[in-house]
Short mmCIF file of C-alpha atoms in Angstrom, two decimals:
data_model
loop_
_atom_site.label_atom_id
_atom_site.label_comp_id
_atom_site.label_asym_id
_atom_site.label_seq_id
_atom_site.Cartn_x
_atom_site.Cartn_y
_atom_site.Cartn_z
CA UNK F 1 -40.37 7.40 -62.30
CA UNK F 2 -38.37 6.02 -59.60
CA UNK F 3 -37.44 2.42 -59.13
CA UNK F 4 -39.46 0.00 -57.40
CA UNK F 5 -37.68 -2.08 -55.02
CA UNK F 6 -39.78 -5.54 -54.86
CA UNK F 7 -37.43 -7.66 -52.82
CA UNK F 8 -35.10 -6.29 -49.99
CA UNK F 9 -32.32 -8.37 -48.27
CA UNK F 10 -33.75 -12.03 -48.73
CA UNK F 11 -31.29 -14.78 -47.94
CA UNK F 12 -32.52 -18.32 -48.77
CA UNK F 13 -31.19 -21.89 -48.84
CA UNK F 14 -33.29 -24.61 -50.19
CA UNK F 15 -32.16 -28.21 -49.64
CA UNK F 16 -32.16 -30.92 -51.98
CA UNK F 17 -35.40 -32.87 -51.81
CA UNK F 18 -37.08 -30.40 -49.81
CA UNK F 19 -40.59 -29.06 -50.29
CA UNK F 20 -40.69 -25.31 -49.74
CA UNK F 21 -43.88 -23.10 -49.97
CA UNK F 22 -43.74 -19.35 -50.12
CA UNK F 23 -46.85 -17.68 -49.07
CA UNK F 24 -47.83 -13.98 -48.74
CA UNK F 25 -50.37 -11.42 -49.86
CA UNK F 26 -50.80 -10.71 -53.36
CA UNK F 27 -47.93 -8.03 -54.44
CA UNK F 28 -45.83 -9.27 -51.64
CA UNK F 29 -42.99 -10.23 -53.93
CA UNK F 30 -43.68 -14.09 -54.06
CA UNK F 31 -43.72 -14.66 -58.16
CA UNK F 32 -40.66 -12.13 -58.12
CA UNK F 33 -38.73 -14.31 -55.90
CA UNK F 34 -39.55 -17.35 -58.11
CA UNK F 35 -38.66 -15.80 -61.19
CA UNK F 36 -35.20 -14.88 -59.75
CA UNK F 37 -34.77 -18.47 -58.54
CA UNK F 38 -35.79 -19.53 -62.03
CA UNK F 39 -33.29 -17.06 -63.56
CA UNK F 40 -36.13 -15.54 -65.56
CA UNK F 41 -35.34 -12.04 -63.92
CA UNK F 42 -32.05 -11.22 -62.49
CA UNK F 43 -31.53 -9.35 -59.06
CA UNK F 44 -30.02 -5.96 -59.25
CA UNK F 45 -27.67 -6.95 -56.40
CA UNK F 46 -26.82 -10.21 -54.55
CA UNK F 47 -26.04 -13.76 -56.20
CA UNK F 48 -28.39 -16.64 -56.99
CA UNK F 49 -26.59 -20.34 -56.87
CA UNK F 50 -28.31 -23.40 -58.04
CA UNK F 51 -26.93 -26.95 -57.83
CA UNK F 52 -23.47 -25.40 -57.12
CA UNK F 53 -23.29 -22.98 -59.84
CA UNK F 54 -23.66 -19.52 -59.76
CA UNK F 55 -26.04 -18.28 -62.23
CA UNK F 56 -26.71 -14.76 -61.49
CA UNK F 57 -23.58 -13.80 -63.31
CA UNK F 58 -24.40 -16.01 -66.61
CA UNK F 59 -24.67 -14.36 -69.99
CA UNK F 60 -28.08 -14.96 -71.40
CA UNK F 61 -27.35 -17.90 -73.63
CA UNK F 62 -25.62 -19.78 -71.14
CA UNK F 63 -28.14 -19.13 -68.67
CA UNK F 64 -30.96 -20.42 -70.96
CA UNK F 65 -29.28 -23.81 -71.46
CA UNK F 66 -28.77 -23.98 -67.67
CA UNK F 67 -32.22 -23.05 -67.39
CA UNK F 68 -33.52 -25.71 -69.67
CA UNK F 69 -31.42 -28.70 -67.86
CA UNK F 70 -31.66 -27.58 -64.49
CA UNK F 71 -34.95 -26.12 -63.52
CA UNK F 72 -38.45 -27.09 -64.08
CA UNK F 73 -41.47 -24.97 -64.10
CA UNK F 74 -44.90 -25.71 -63.44
CA UNK F 75 -47.66 -22.55 -63.59
CA UNK F 76 -51.24 -22.19 -62.73
CA UNK F 77 -52.16 -22.47 -66.38
CA UNK F 78 -50.25 -25.74 -68.08
CA UNK F 79 -49.09 -23.66 -70.95
CA UNK F 80 -49.22 -27.02 -72.88
CA UNK F 81 -48.83 -26.63 -76.94
CA UNK F 82 -52.17 -27.49 -78.36
CA UNK F 83 -51.06 -28.93 -81.60
CA UNK F 84 -48.89 -31.65 -79.90
CA UNK F 85 -49.90 -34.80 -78.04
CA UNK F 86 -49.12 -34.85 -74.24
CA UNK F 87 -46.16 -37.19 -75.07
CA UNK F 88 -44.78 -34.70 -77.32
CA UNK F 89 -45.25 -32.02 -74.70
CA UNK F 90 -43.57 -33.92 -72.13
CA UNK F 91 -40.42 -34.38 -74.55
CA UNK F 92 -40.14 -30.95 -75.80
CA UNK F 93 -37.59 -29.39 -73.13
CA UNK F 94 -35.20 -32.44 -73.93
CA UNK F 95 -34.93 -32.24 -77.73
CA UNK F 96 -32.62 -35.00 -77.49
CA UNK F 97 -32.73 -38.52 -79.21
CA UNK F 98 -33.99 -41.37 -76.96
CA UNK F 99 -35.94 -39.45 -74.35
CA UNK F 100 -39.36 -40.99 -75.61
CA UNK F 101 -39.00 -43.87 -73.25
CA UNK F 102 -38.22 -41.35 -70.21
CA UNK F 103 -41.05 -39.49 -71.05
CA UNK F 104 -43.51 -42.49 -71.51
CA UNK F 105 -42.29 -43.79 -68.01
CA UNK F 106 -43.12 -39.97 -66.50
CA UNK F 107 -46.63 -40.13 -67.94
CA UNK F 108 -47.02 -43.79 -66.52
CA UNK F 109 -45.82 -42.37 -62.91
CA UNK F 110 -48.46 -39.71 -63.45
CA UNK F 111 -51.19 -42.28 -64.23
CA UNK F 112 -51.63 -41.23 -67.86
CA UNK F 113 -50.13 -43.95 -69.80
CA UNK F 114 -53.42 -44.20 -71.77
CA UNK F 115 -53.56 -40.16 -72.49
CA UNK F 116 -50.07 -40.29 -74.07
CA UNK F 117 -51.42 -39.69 -77.41
CA UNK F 118 -54.30 -37.31 -76.87
CA UNK F 119 -53.69 -33.36 -77.31
CA UNK F 120 -54.39 -30.82 -74.50
CA UNK F 121 -57.91 -30.26 -75.61
CA UNK F 122 -58.72 -33.85 -74.77
CA UNK F 123 -57.35 -33.72 -71.28
CA UNK F 124 -59.24 -32.60 -68.03
CA UNK F 125 -57.68 -29.76 -66.09
CA UNK F 126 -55.96 -32.22 -63.73
CA UNK F 127 -54.54 -34.34 -66.93
CA UNK F 128 -53.17 -31.40 -68.27
CA UNK F 129 -51.34 -29.98 -65.03
CA UNK F 130 -49.99 -33.60 -64.51
CA UNK F 131 -48.63 -33.73 -68.13
CA UNK F 132 -47.12 -30.20 -67.05
CA UNK F 133 -45.25 -31.76 -64.20
CA UNK F 134 -44.07 -34.68 -66.13
CA UNK F 135 -42.63 -32.04 -68.79
CA UNK F 136 -40.88 -30.08 -65.92
CA UNK F 137 -39.38 -33.36 -64.94
CA UNK F 138 -37.84 -34.61 -68.14
CA UNK F 139 -34.47 -33.36 -67.60
CA UNK F 140 -34.03 -34.40 -64.17
CA UNK F 141 -33.88 -30.80 -62.87
CA UNK F 142 -32.18 -29.56 -59.67
CA UNK F 143 -35.52 -27.86 -58.74
CA UNK F 144 -38.90 -27.75 -59.88
CA UNK F 145 -40.51 -23.99 -59.16
CA UNK F 146 -44.26 -23.98 -59.09
CA UNK F 147 -46.40 -20.75 -59.39
CA UNK F 148 -49.93 -21.45 -58.01
CA UNK F 149 -49.89 -24.87 -59.74
CA UNK F 150 -53.29 -25.94 -58.38
CA UNK F 151 -54.89 -22.46 -58.51
CA UNK F 152 -57.21 -23.40 -61.42
CA UNK F 153 -57.97 -26.97 -60.35
CA UNK F 154 -61.14 -28.49 -58.49
CA UNK F 155 -60.69 -29.78 -55.11
CA UNK F 156 -60.27 -33.57 -56.46
CA UNK F 157 -57.39 -32.71 -58.91
CA UNK F 158 -55.65 -30.07 -56.48
CA UNK F 159 -55.47 -32.92 -53.89
CA UNK F 160 -54.19 -35.33 -56.61
CA UNK F 161 -51.46 -32.87 -57.62
CA UNK F 162 -50.28 -31.98 -54.18
CA UNK F 163 -49.86 -35.68 -53.43
CA UNK F 164 -48.00 -36.18 -56.56
CA UNK F 165 -45.47 -33.57 -55.27
CA UNK F 166 -44.76 -35.41 -52.41
CA UNK F 167 -44.47 -38.67 -54.00
CA UNK F 168 -41.82 -37.37 -56.37
CA UNK F 169 -40.04 -35.83 -53.31
CA UNK F 170 -40.24 -39.49 -51.63
CA UNK F 171 -39.36 -41.60 -54.68
CA UNK F 172 -37.20 -39.10 -56.50
CA UNK F 173 -35.89 -36.59 -53.95
CA UNK F 174 -36.93 -33.90 -56.18
CA UNK F 175 -36.92 -30.44 -54.79
CA UNK F 176 -39.88 -28.18 -55.14
CA UNK F 177 -40.22 -24.42 -54.43
CA UNK F 178 -43.97 -23.66 -54.74
CA UNK F 179 -45.79 -20.08 -54.47
CA UNK F 180 -49.21 -20.88 -53.32
CA UNK F 181 -52.30 -19.17 -51.57
CA UNK F 182 -53.40 -22.88 -50.65
CA UNK F 183 -53.07 -23.08 -46.72
CA UNK F 184 -53.30 -26.80 -46.57
CA UNK F 185 -50.73 -27.27 -49.10
CA UNK F 186 -48.58 -24.82 -47.29
CA UNK F 187 -49.00 -26.31 -44.03
CA UNK F 188 -48.00 -30.06 -45.67
CA UNK F 189 -44.61 -28.84 -47.10
CA UNK F 190 -41.49 -28.98 -45.43
CA UNK F 191 -40.96 -25.31 -44.67
CA UNK F 192 -43.33 -22.19 -45.26
CA UNK F 193 -41.43 -18.83 -46.18
CA UNK F 194 -43.80 -15.83 -45.59
CA UNK F 195 -43.14 -12.83 -47.54
CA UNK F 196 -44.69 -9.40 -47.03
CA UNK F 197 -43.75 -6.07 -48.75
CA UNK F 198 -40.65 -7.91 -50.37
CA UNK F 199 -39.28 -8.93 -47.21
CA UNK F 200 -39.25 -12.59 -45.47
CA UNK F 201 -40.68 -12.66 -42.42
CA UNK F 202 -38.94 -14.83 -39.67
#
């Protein structure tokens, strides 16, 4: 089998406090680009720099620690651990003493104070996704990477989640890169990056 080149000649800068959406047809390379940004995949050539750190040359152990501290992830399906409460799920990436108060504050910001002790199977789809966003925020990441974050939500929960992203940008200067098929969300973001056949369309 020959090699498959998924992305070609992509040169991107994302500014702090910016919400950028990545759009394009299925198979265009959107998720691969997000995984490279998130250090889950390494590029065959070129470099990736996050918050001033050249990450594309890091060893796996160093990379894992960097990823946990500087990058937050939100996926289409919340990926919460079922045996833990909402509060515990938010605390998991931090693994440090004294983080409980911060986790509670994030849940309060999400409007989930009264759901803190509930396990994922006791939460609605929208609530689970807001817990997932709180978990992504717990380490003050440089960037949150979101892959179809509202893809499994109904219209009301989708709109609430999108509003939350803009609130986090405005109040916490949080940076987001969002892969989405949602045209309304993309139209409202600060910048839209169109990808087709692994190339950014200008």
